[in-house]
Short mmCIF file of C-alpha atoms and ligand atoms in Angstrom, two decimals:
data_model
loop_
_atom_site.label_atom_id
_atom_site.label_comp_id
_atom_site.label_asym_id
_atom_site.label_seq_id
_atom_site.Cartn_x
_atom_site.Cartn_y
_atom_site.Cartn_z
CA MET A 13 -0.01 -0.04 0.05
CA THR A 14 1.34 3.45 -1.04
CA GLU A 15 0.47 6.04 1.52
CA LEU A 16 0.30 9.87 0.53
CA LEU A 17 0.08 12.17 3.62
CA LEU A 18 -0.88 15.92 3.24
CA GLY A 19 -0.08 18.60 5.93
CA GLN A 20 2.63 21.13 6.79
CA VAL A 21 5.48 18.75 6.22
CA LEU A 22 8.60 20.20 8.22
CA HIS A 23 11.99 18.65 7.46
CA PHE A 24 15.70 19.67 7.51
CA THR A 25 18.51 19.86 4.98
CA ALA A 26 21.14 20.88 7.73
CA ASP A 27 21.60 21.55 11.32
CA PRO A 28 19.91 25.08 12.08
CA PHE A 29 22.53 25.58 14.76
CA GLU A 30 25.05 25.90 12.02
CA GLN A 31 22.94 26.99 9.01
CA GLY A 32 20.22 28.93 10.82
CA LEU A 33 16.47 28.78 9.32
CA THR A 34 17.59 27.88 5.78
CA ALA A 35 18.16 24.38 7.34
CA ALA A 36 14.31 23.99 7.77
CA CYS A 37 11.96 23.33 4.83
CA LEU A 38 8.19 23.13 4.65
CA ASP A 39 6.60 21.03 2.05
CA GLU A 40 2.80 19.97 1.41
CA ALA A 41 3.05 16.20 1.06
CA LEU A 42 5.01 12.91 1.43
CA VAL A 43 4.66 9.56 -0.04
CA ILE A 44 5.35 6.18 1.97
CA GLU A 45 6.02 2.90 0.42
CA GLY A 46 7.31 -0.39 2.14
CA GLY A 47 7.76 1.40 5.48
CA ARG A 48 10.04 4.22 3.86
CA ILE A 49 9.39 7.68 2.63
CA ILE A 50 9.87 7.63 -1.16
CA ALA A 51 8.93 11.41 -1.97
CA VAL A 52 8.43 14.69 -0.37
CA GLY A 53 7.15 17.80 -2.25
CA PRO A 54 4.18 19.81 -3.52
CA ALA A 55 0.59 18.09 -2.97
CA ASP A 56 -0.59 18.46 -6.65
CA ALA A 57 2.54 16.82 -8.12
CA LEU A 58 2.74 14.00 -5.63
CA ARG A 59 -1.04 13.26 -6.10
CA ARG A 60 -0.44 13.07 -9.80
CA GLN A 61 2.60 10.72 -9.67
CA HIS A 62 0.99 8.43 -7.21
CA PRO A 63 -2.73 8.24 -8.21
CA GLN A 64 -3.07 4.78 -6.51
CA ALA A 65 -2.02 6.03 -3.20
CA ARG A 66 -4.39 6.09 -0.17
CA VAL A 67 -4.41 9.87 0.92
CA THR A 68 -4.71 11.06 4.48
CA ASP A 69 -5.16 14.70 4.68
CA TYR A 70 -4.02 16.28 8.02
CA GLY A 71 -5.00 19.95 6.83
CA ARG A 72 -3.05 22.50 8.70
CA ALA A 73 -1.40 20.06 11.11
CA LEU A 74 2.53 19.67 11.39
CA ILE A 75 3.85 16.52 9.91
CA SER A 76 7.36 15.84 11.20
CA ALA A 77 9.89 12.92 11.85
CA GLY A 78 8.77 11.16 15.08
CA PHE A 79 10.65 12.26 18.12
CA VAL A 80 13.79 10.56 19.18
CA ASP A 81 14.19 10.07 23.03
CA ALA A 82 18.00 9.54 23.37
CA HIS A 83 18.08 8.72 27.19
CA VAL A 84 15.43 7.09 29.26
CA HIS A 85 14.80 4.53 31.88
CA TYR A 86 11.78 2.62 31.07
CA PRO A 87 11.90 0.64 34.31
CA GLN A 88 11.22 4.04 36.13
CA THR A 89 7.99 4.45 34.38
CA ALA A 90 5.96 3.91 37.55
CA ILE A 91 8.08 6.15 39.85
CA ILE A 92 7.93 9.37 37.66
CA ALA A 93 7.27 12.46 39.48
CA SER A 94 8.31 11.20 42.98
CA TRP A 95 8.88 13.90 45.36
CA GLY A 96 11.89 15.68 46.97
CA LYS A 97 15.18 13.93 46.41
CA ARG A 98 18.67 14.64 44.86
CA LEU A 99 20.40 12.13 42.80
CA ILE A 100 21.79 9.72 45.12
CA ASP A 101 18.89 9.99 47.44
CA TRP A 102 16.65 9.60 44.45
CA LEU A 103 18.24 6.35 43.53
CA ASN A 104 18.24 4.77 46.80
CA SER A 105 14.69 5.85 47.82
CA TYR A 106 12.77 5.40 44.47
CA THR A 107 14.94 3.81 41.66
CA PHE A 108 16.66 0.89 43.22
CA PRO A 109 13.44 -0.51 45.07
CA GLU A 110 11.41 -0.20 41.87
CA GLU A 111 14.33 -1.77 39.88
CA MET A 112 14.25 -4.80 41.97
CA ARG A 113 10.94 -5.77 40.71
CA PHE A 114 12.12 -6.26 37.30
CA SER A 115 13.66 -9.64 38.12
CA ASN A 116 9.97 -10.76 37.43
CA LEU A 117 9.49 -11.10 33.69
CA ARG A 118 5.82 -10.56 33.77
CA TYR A 119 6.24 -7.24 35.71
CA ALA A 120 8.86 -6.15 33.40
CA GLN A 121 6.55 -6.80 30.33
CA ALA A 122 3.77 -4.96 31.96
CA VAL A 123 5.91 -1.76 32.41
CA ALA A 124 7.50 -2.05 28.92
CA ASN A 125 4.05 -2.21 27.20
CA ARG A 126 2.79 0.70 29.24
CA TYR A 127 5.87 2.63 28.64
CA PHE A 128 5.69 2.27 24.82
CA ASP A 129 1.81 3.11 24.96
CA LEU A 130 2.74 6.25 26.77
CA THR A 131 5.54 7.41 24.51
CA VAL A 132 3.86 6.55 21.20
CA SER A 133 0.77 8.64 22.33
CA ASN A 134 3.30 11.47 22.99
CA GLY A 135 4.62 11.09 19.34
CA THR A 136 7.89 9.46 20.27
CA THR A 137 8.95 6.62 17.69
CA SER A 138 12.40 5.75 18.98
CA VAL A 139 14.03 5.56 22.46
CA CYS A 140 17.45 4.64 23.82
CA SER A 141 16.70 3.02 27.14
CA TYR A 142 18.40 1.66 30.33
CA CYS A 143 17.06 -1.40 31.47
CA THR A 144 17.75 -3.01 35.11
CA ILE A 145 20.42 -5.44 35.89
CA HIS A 146 18.22 -8.41 35.10
CA PRO A 147 18.28 -10.02 31.63
CA GLU A 148 14.29 -10.16 31.96
CA SER A 149 14.14 -6.49 31.77
CA VAL A 150 16.06 -6.46 28.40
CA ASP A 151 14.02 -9.16 26.96
CA ALA A 152 10.75 -7.44 27.97
CA PHE A 153 11.82 -4.19 26.49
CA PHE A 154 12.98 -5.52 23.23
CA THR A 155 10.00 -7.80 22.83
CA ALA A 156 7.64 -4.99 23.30
CA ALA A 157 9.44 -2.89 20.87
CA ALA A 158 9.57 -5.58 18.13
CA THR A 159 5.77 -6.08 18.43
CA ARG A 160 5.35 -2.40 17.67
CA ASN A 161 8.16 -2.60 15.04
CA GLN A 162 9.90 0.49 16.57
CA ARG A 163 13.54 1.26 16.09
CA VAL A 164 14.88 1.19 19.74
CA TRP A 165 18.33 0.90 21.60
CA ALA A 166 18.71 -0.62 25.02
CA GLY A 167 21.02 -2.60 27.39
CA LYS A 168 21.32 -4.21 30.77
CA THR A 169 22.30 -1.68 33.24
CA CYS A 170 25.48 -3.02 34.99
CA MET A 171 26.30 -2.35 38.81
CA ASP A 172 28.76 -4.18 40.87
CA ARG A 173 28.84 -1.83 43.87
CA ASN A 174 27.09 0.94 45.85
CA ALA A 175 23.71 -0.79 44.95
CA PRO A 176 21.54 -3.02 47.17
CA GLU A 177 21.87 -6.84 47.34
CA GLY A 178 19.96 -8.04 44.38
CA LEU A 179 20.73 -5.20 42.15
CA ARG A 180 24.42 -6.18 41.96
CA ASP A 181 26.33 -8.13 39.37
CA THR A 182 30.09 -8.70 38.87
CA PRO A 183 32.71 -7.94 36.37
CA GLN A 184 32.40 -11.21 34.90
CA SER A 185 28.50 -11.76 35.16
CA ALA A 186 28.20 -8.11 33.59
CA TYR A 187 30.33 -9.19 30.75
CA ASP A 188 28.61 -12.49 30.20
CA ASP A 189 25.15 -11.32 30.53
CA SER A 190 25.62 -8.36 28.27
CA LYS A 191 27.43 -10.50 25.57
CA ALA A 192 24.49 -13.05 25.68
CA LEU A 193 21.89 -10.24 25.43
CA LEU A 194 23.92 -8.48 22.63
CA GLY A 195 24.12 -11.76 20.68
CA LYS A 196 20.31 -12.32 21.19
CA TRP A 197 18.97 -8.72 20.36
CA HIS A 198 21.67 -6.64 18.47
CA ALA A 199 20.68 -5.82 14.86
CA GLN A 200 17.51 -8.12 15.06
CA GLY A 201 14.92 -6.11 13.16
CA ARG A 202 14.97 -2.51 14.35
CA ALA A 203 16.62 -3.27 17.60
CA SER A 204 20.26 -2.35 18.77
CA TYR A 205 21.88 -3.29 21.93
CA VAL A 206 23.64 -0.82 23.90
CA ILE A 207 26.52 -1.59 26.32
CA THR A 208 25.37 0.01 29.59
CA PRO A 209 27.28 0.58 32.73
CA ARG A 210 25.02 2.75 34.95
CA PHE A 211 27.78 5.12 36.04
CA SER A 212 31.09 5.09 37.69
CA PRO A 213 29.87 5.28 41.29
CA THR A 214 28.17 1.89 40.87
CA SER A 215 30.81 0.19 38.66
CA THR A 216 34.35 -0.86 39.94
CA PRO A 217 37.11 -0.21 37.49
CA GLU A 218 37.29 -3.90 36.91
CA GLN A 219 33.65 -3.74 35.74
CA LEU A 220 34.24 -0.84 33.47
CA HIS A 221 37.24 -2.61 32.14
CA ALA A 222 35.21 -5.86 31.32
CA LEU A 223 32.59 -3.65 29.49
CA GLY A 224 35.32 -1.74 27.52
CA THR A 225 36.58 -5.20 26.47
CA LEU A 226 33.19 -6.27 25.40
CA TRP A 227 32.73 -2.92 23.48
CA ARG A 228 36.08 -3.52 21.78
CA GLU A 229 34.90 -6.97 20.63
CA HIS A 230 31.52 -5.42 19.40
CA PRO A 231 32.56 -2.00 17.79
CA ASP A 232 29.39 -1.52 16.02
CA CYS A 233 27.41 -1.41 19.28
CA LEU A 234 26.80 2.05 21.11
CA MET A 235 27.89 2.42 24.70
CA GLN A 236 25.83 4.65 27.26
CA THR A 237 26.37 5.97 30.57
CA HIS A 238 25.93 8.97 32.79
CA LEU A 239 28.49 11.69 33.18
CA SER A 240 28.80 14.84 35.46
CA GLU A 241 25.12 15.12 36.47
CA GLN A 242 25.49 16.76 39.96
CA THR A 243 28.43 18.38 41.81
CA ASP A 244 28.07 15.90 44.84
CA GLU A 245 28.06 13.00 42.37
CA ILE A 246 31.38 14.18 40.93
CA ALA A 247 32.83 14.54 44.43
CA TRP A 248 32.00 10.93 44.92
CA VAL A 249 33.70 9.83 41.92
CA LYS A 250 36.69 11.74 42.86
CA ASP A 251 36.70 9.76 46.07
CA LEU A 252 36.09 6.25 44.40
CA PHE A 253 38.77 6.92 41.62
CA PRO A 254 41.66 8.77 43.36
CA GLN A 255 44.00 8.09 40.22
CA SER A 256 41.52 9.57 37.71
CA ARG A 257 42.20 12.99 36.19
CA ASP A 258 38.37 13.46 36.04
CA TYR A 259 35.04 11.97 35.76
CA LEU A 260 35.44 11.12 32.00
CA ASP A 261 38.79 9.59 32.77
CA THR A 262 37.17 7.02 34.77
CA TYR A 263 35.53 5.79 31.47
CA GLU A 264 38.40 6.59 29.18
CA ALA A 265 40.92 4.67 31.20
CA GLN A 266 38.87 1.49 30.67
CA GLY A 267 38.01 1.88 26.95
CA LEU A 268 34.88 3.44 27.34
CA LEU A 269 35.46 6.80 25.42
CA ARG A 270 35.15 6.97 21.72
CA GLU A 271 32.74 7.71 18.72
CA GLY A 272 29.58 5.85 19.67
CA ALA A 273 29.84 6.72 23.36
CA ILE A 274 26.57 8.22 24.68
CA TYR A 275 26.83 10.27 27.93
CA GLY A 276 23.65 11.47 29.65
CA HIS A 277 23.53 14.88 31.20
CA ALA A 278 27.21 16.17 30.91
CA ILE A 279 26.40 19.35 32.85
CA HIS A 280 29.64 20.14 34.93
CA LEU A 281 32.43 19.45 32.59
CA THR A 282 36.04 20.48 32.81
CA PRO A 283 37.91 21.97 29.74
CA ARG A 284 39.81 18.89 29.39
CA GLU A 285 36.75 16.78 29.28
CA LYS A 286 35.06 19.11 26.78
CA ALA A 287 38.10 18.79 24.50
CA ARG A 288 38.35 14.94 24.73
CA LEU A 289 34.58 14.44 24.18
CA LYS A 290 34.75 16.47 21.17
CA GLU A 291 38.03 14.83 19.83
CA ALA A 292 36.60 11.41 20.55
CA GLY A 293 33.42 12.33 18.69
CA ALA A 294 31.18 11.18 21.64
CA SER A 295 27.58 12.23 21.96
CA LEU A 296 26.08 14.37 24.87
CA ILE A 297 22.44 13.86 25.75
CA HIS A 298 20.66 16.87 27.29
CA CYS A 299 17.94 15.91 29.70
CA PRO A 300 16.40 19.42 30.77
CA THR A 301 13.30 18.27 32.70
CA SER A 302 15.44 15.80 34.73
CA ASN A 303 18.02 18.39 35.34
CA THR A 304 15.65 21.05 36.66
CA PHE A 305 13.37 18.27 38.60
CA ILE A 306 16.49 16.70 40.47
CA GLY A 307 18.34 20.14 40.70
CA SER A 308 21.35 19.12 38.81
CA GLY A 309 22.30 22.31 36.93
CA LEU A 310 22.22 24.18 33.68
CA PHE A 311 23.38 22.30 30.61
CA ASP A 312 25.41 24.66 28.40
CA MET A 313 23.70 24.06 25.00
CA GLY A 314 25.09 27.45 23.50
CA GLY A 315 28.76 26.80 24.23
CA LEU A 316 28.66 23.07 23.65
CA LYS A 317 27.01 23.28 20.07
CA ALA A 318 29.28 26.29 19.21
CA ALA A 319 32.36 24.07 20.05
CA GLY A 320 30.89 21.36 17.57
CA GLN A 321 29.77 18.90 20.16
CA ARG A 322 27.29 16.11 19.04
CA ILE A 323 24.12 16.61 21.12
CA GLY A 324 20.89 14.88 21.47
CA LEU A 325 17.71 15.58 23.60
CA ALA A 326 15.91 13.33 26.06
CA THR A 327 13.53 13.01 28.74
CA ASP A 328 15.58 10.72 31.20
CA THR A 329 12.22 9.22 32.49
CA GLY A 330 11.56 8.79 35.47
CA GLY A 331 14.35 11.40 36.84
CA GLY A 332 12.80 13.51 34.07
CA SER A 333 9.19 14.71 34.72
CA SER A 334 7.49 14.02 31.47
CA PHE A 335 7.15 11.48 28.63
CA SER A 336 6.50 14.24 26.17
CA MET A 337 9.34 15.63 23.96
CA LEU A 338 7.41 18.79 23.64
CA ARG A 339 7.51 19.57 27.20
CA THR A 340 11.17 18.47 27.06
CA MET A 341 11.67 20.99 24.30
CA ALA A 342 10.06 23.58 26.54
CA ALA A 343 12.40 22.72 29.43
CA ALA A 344 15.50 22.89 26.99
CA TYR A 345 14.25 26.50 26.13
CA GLU A 346 13.79 27.64 29.83
CA VAL A 347 17.28 25.95 30.72
CA GLY A 348 18.64 27.75 27.66
CA GLN A 349 17.25 31.16 28.87
CA LEU A 350 18.78 30.71 32.33
CA ALA A 351 21.94 29.77 30.65
CA GLY A 352 22.03 32.70 28.33
CA ARG A 353 21.05 31.12 24.87
CA ALA A 354 17.38 31.29 23.86
CA LEU A 355 17.07 28.34 21.63
CA HIS A 356 14.90 28.88 18.26
CA PRO A 357 12.05 26.63 17.76
CA ALA A 358 13.72 25.08 14.80
CA GLU A 359 16.78 24.28 16.94
CA LEU A 360 14.54 22.70 19.65
CA TRP A 361 12.56 20.75 16.99
CA TRP A 362 15.89 19.58 15.28
CA LEU A 363 17.43 18.48 18.78
CA ALA A 364 14.21 16.41 19.46
CA THR A 365 14.28 14.61 15.91
CA GLN A 366 17.59 14.69 13.86
CA GLY A 367 19.91 15.87 16.70
CA SER A 368 18.92 12.93 18.83
CA ALA A 369 19.18 10.58 15.64
CA ARG A 370 22.50 11.74 14.93
CA ALA A 371 23.58 11.40 18.51
CA LEU A 372 22.58 7.80 18.31
CA HIS A 373 24.27 7.34 14.81
CA ALA A 374 21.12 6.60 13.20
CA ASP A 375 20.47 9.97 11.21
CA HIS A 376 20.49 8.07 7.95
CA GLN A 377 17.58 6.02 9.00
CA ILE A 378 15.37 8.15 11.20
CA GLY A 379 14.81 11.73 12.55
CA ASN A 380 14.03 13.41 9.30
CA ILE A 381 11.54 13.47 6.56
CA ALA A 382 13.54 12.54 3.31
CA PRO A 383 13.42 9.94 0.67
CA GLY A 384 15.01 6.70 1.87
CA MET A 385 14.18 7.30 5.39
CA GLU A 386 12.16 5.13 7.62
CA ALA A 387 8.61 6.48 7.74
CA ASP A 388 8.55 7.13 11.46
CA LEU A 389 6.34 10.34 11.94
CA VAL A 390 4.31 12.63 14.27
CA VAL A 391 1.45 14.57 13.30
CA VAL A 392 1.02 17.66 15.46
CA ASP A 393 -2.21 19.70 15.89
CA LEU A 394 -0.95 23.29 16.23
CA ALA A 395 -4.16 24.51 17.94
CA SER A 396 -4.71 21.50 20.28
CA THR A 397 -6.06 23.68 23.29
CA ALA A 398 -7.87 26.95 23.59
CA ALA A 399 -4.85 28.61 25.05
CA ILE A 400 -2.59 27.44 22.14
CA GLU A 401 -5.30 28.11 19.54
CA GLN A 402 -5.66 31.85 20.48
CA ALA A 403 -1.94 32.34 20.78
CA THR A 404 -1.27 31.10 17.40
CA ARG A 405 -4.12 33.09 15.64
CA ARG A 406 -1.87 35.96 14.63
CA ALA A 407 1.24 33.91 13.73
CA ALA A 408 3.14 35.28 10.81
CA ASP A 409 5.13 32.06 10.09
CA ILE A 410 5.51 28.46 10.99
CA TRP A 411 7.72 29.11 14.03
CA GLN A 412 5.36 31.51 15.54
CA ALA A 413 2.65 29.03 14.99
CA LEU A 414 4.81 26.24 16.38
CA PHE A 415 6.32 27.87 19.38
CA PRO A 416 3.05 27.83 21.78
CA THR A 417 2.70 24.06 20.93
CA ILE A 418 6.33 23.64 22.06
CA MET A 419 5.93 25.61 25.28
CA MET A 420 2.26 24.60 26.15
CA GLY A 421 1.75 21.39 24.21
CA ASP A 422 1.17 17.79 25.53
CA ASP A 423 -0.30 14.44 24.34
CA ARG A 424 -3.40 16.41 23.34
CA ALA A 425 -1.37 17.87 20.47
CA ILE A 426 -0.34 14.53 19.12
CA ARG A 427 -2.91 13.91 16.43
CA ALA A 428 -1.23 10.76 14.98
CA THR A 429 1.91 8.67 15.39
CA TRP A 430 3.24 6.49 12.46
CA VAL A 431 5.90 3.80 12.89
CA ALA A 432 7.61 2.25 9.83
CA GLY A 433 4.80 3.47 7.49
CA ALA A 434 1.85 2.40 9.56
CA CYS A 435 -0.43 4.63 11.63
CA VAL A 436 -0.16 3.31 15.16
CA HIS A 437 -1.97 6.03 17.16
CA GLY A 438 -4.51 8.58 16.45
CA GLN A 439 -6.25 9.41 13.26
CA GLN A 440 -5.80 8.48 9.72
CA ILE A 441 -8.49 10.27 7.83
CA GLY A 442 -9.12 9.50 4.22
CA ALA A 443 -9.46 12.40 1.91
ZN1 ZN B 509 19.55 8.70 33.32
#
């Protein structure tokens, strides 16, 4: 079945941080065949060229690449919006007790399915998730994603110290379990396995080394972990690794820094760390709702982008306070304002789609609308509430029309979500 979608089709030809608004384009229609986008352009011409196509007319709604959430913890779905802790207390009070439950495959399956239902209804088509220490949690995640045919990344979270009994593995079992799960899930359909030490405070140098060895043996995998989220965390790392030059060095020394490394947060970086991250081609993932919710600090988007760092955007659920990438863009705007750089709507939208896809080394597959790309799409109603509708009435261009939805929109703005060329949520209307 060939599908022709009509609407305001937003896509990018470059990074708007580098090229400004010329990087963004608006078209009228796109054509999908075999799960991929085959054409983008004027409505009349595409209707003529594809007379057999089934037409869905979304009117004035925006059609974009689906959102790509580059750092999440799906096992924390049920503890989102828990009150009043900073990072280490948060882990001990909320995260670890909840993660214990994922040794039970049925529980893990129930949460994984709920997580995908919530994110798809928010227009998110791809995520990169931490699981728990239990292989069951990884199986549950990838099985739920495969059922939905979604492009996803995930890995078993490894911890061999400073975590409760029942949530600790060892250097050897972390290596063995990760290797087995990688063999089972990596490059199966749209799934990719990610080697996943939680962070240096919960891994011994021996465990980090074992995972560095595994990464060297499987260089096409990504590796994800956390870096410099809070100042007391950084002080703790200094105590735990007295030989290391800085936080990044605890990973670098064990073979966990190169292109394909994905570091969540990266707020309080030293000049040496910034230089090495850039040189290595690593990815930094900005998690603004989490950074304000847990009180971590202000990510320097302006400075880091100007320096040429590879940056994606993410919710960090459940440390982040929303499943919505719209809410996450709004928080990125607010953090940017506090840090002295007002991000343009085009920059915010790019970060939530192509920026995150690029951070995950998948921008040739997802995160944009262009011939050859996988047809993962979100259709956004730009007048989803009375408050938003009245604010957009006098909009002179697409960015003025879009910004109130970025700042005030939620899942009510998501008119439809398409995954691999199929409408999986919301409306598909004939025309
Ligand atoms: Zn995280």
